[in-house]
């Protein structure tokens, strides 16, 4: 999982990234990590970013089942939502 925010932090370091979608099933993990592991998701050293990486304007955090989220958008059998393809997963 990415609930601690470290992967989000790493992705946002690339200034060519326009949008990051993080799908995390456990909102409590994100809240707890933000409180107890703030250095893992600290984006204060990124020019133009927010203090917490989750507040960066490029970051979109969705709380739910990632497999279901992807299936709803990209499965040829269960697609329910139109979504633009991703450059990187």
C-alpha positions as CSV (number, residue, x, y, z in Angstrom):
1,X,0.0,0.0,0.0
2,X,0.9,3.6,-0.2
3,X,-0.9,4.9,2.8
4,X,2.2,6.3,4.5
5,X,2.7,8.8,1.6
6,X,6.3,7.9,0.7
7,X,5.5,6.8,-2.8
8,X,3.4,9.8,-3.3
9,X,6.3,11.9,-2.2
10,X,8.7,10.2,-4.6
11,X,6.3,10.6,-7.6
12,X,5.7,14.3,-6.9
13,X,9.4,15.0,-7.0
14,X,9.2,14.7,-10.8
15,X,8.1,18.1,-12.0
16,X,6.8,16.6,-15.3
17,X,4.1,14.8,-13.3
18,X,0.7,16.5,-13.9
19,X,-1.6,14.3,-11.9
20,X,-1.1,11.5,-9.3
21,X,-4.0,9.3,-8.3
22,X,-3.4,7.3,-5.2
23,X,-6.0,4.6,-4.4
24,X,-5.8,3.6,-0.7
25,X,-8.2,1.2,1.0
26,X,-7.4,2.4,4.5
27,X,-8.0,6.0,5.3
28,X,-7.0,5.5,8.9
29,X,-3.6,4.4,7.7
30,X,-3.2,7.7,5.8
31,X,-4.4,9.8,8.8
32,X,-2.2,7.9,11.3
33,X,0.9,8.0,9.0
34,X,0.4,11.7,8.5
35,X,0.4,12.2,12.3
36,X,3.1,9.8,13.3
37,X,5.3,9.5,10.2
38,X,5.1,13.1,8.8
39,X,8.6,13.0,7.3
40,X,7.5,10.2,4.9
41,X,4.9,12.4,3.2
42,X,6.5,15.9,3.7
43,X,6.6,17.9,0.5
44,X,7.9,21.1,1.9
45,X,11.2,20.7,-0.1
46,X,9.3,20.5,-3.4
47,X,8.9,23.9,-5.1
48,X,5.3,24.8,-5.4
49,X,4.0,21.9,-3.4
50,X,2.0,21.7,-0.2
51,X,3.5,20.9,3.2
52,X,1.8,17.4,3.1
53,X,2.1,15.6,-0.2
54,X,-1.6,14.7,-0.1
55,X,-2.5,18.4,-0.3
56,X,-0.4,18.9,-3.4
57,X,-2.7,20.2,-6.2
58,X,-1.5,17.3,-8.5
59,X,-2.4,14.6,-5.9
60,X,-5.8,13.0,-5.8
61,X,-6.3,10.4,-3.0
62,X,-9.2,8.0,-3.4
63,X,-10.2,5.8,-0.5
64,X,-11.4,2.5,-1.6
65,X,-10.4,-0.9,-3.1
66,X,-7.8,-0.3,-5.8
67,X,-8.6,-3.5,-7.7
68,X,-12.3,-2.5,-7.9
69,X,-11.3,1.1,-8.9
70,X,-9.1,-0.2,-11.8
71,X,-11.7,-2.7,-12.9
72,X,-14.4,-0.1,-13.0
73,X,-12.2,2.0,-15.3
74,X,-10.1,-0.3,-17.4
75,X,-11.5,-3.9,-17.4
76,X,-12.9,-4.9,-20.8
77,X,-15.6,-6.9,-18.9
78,X,-16.7,-4.7,-16.0
79,X,-15.8,-1.1,-17.2
80,X,-18.3,1.4,-15.6
81,X,-16.4,4.7,-15.9
82,X,-14.4,6.3,-18.7
83,X,-10.9,7.2,-17.7
84,X,-8.0,8.5,-19.7
85,X,-5.1,5.9,-19.9
86,X,-2.2,6.4,-17.5
87,X,1.4,7.1,-18.6
88,X,2.8,5.2,-15.5
89,X,1.2,2.8,-13.1
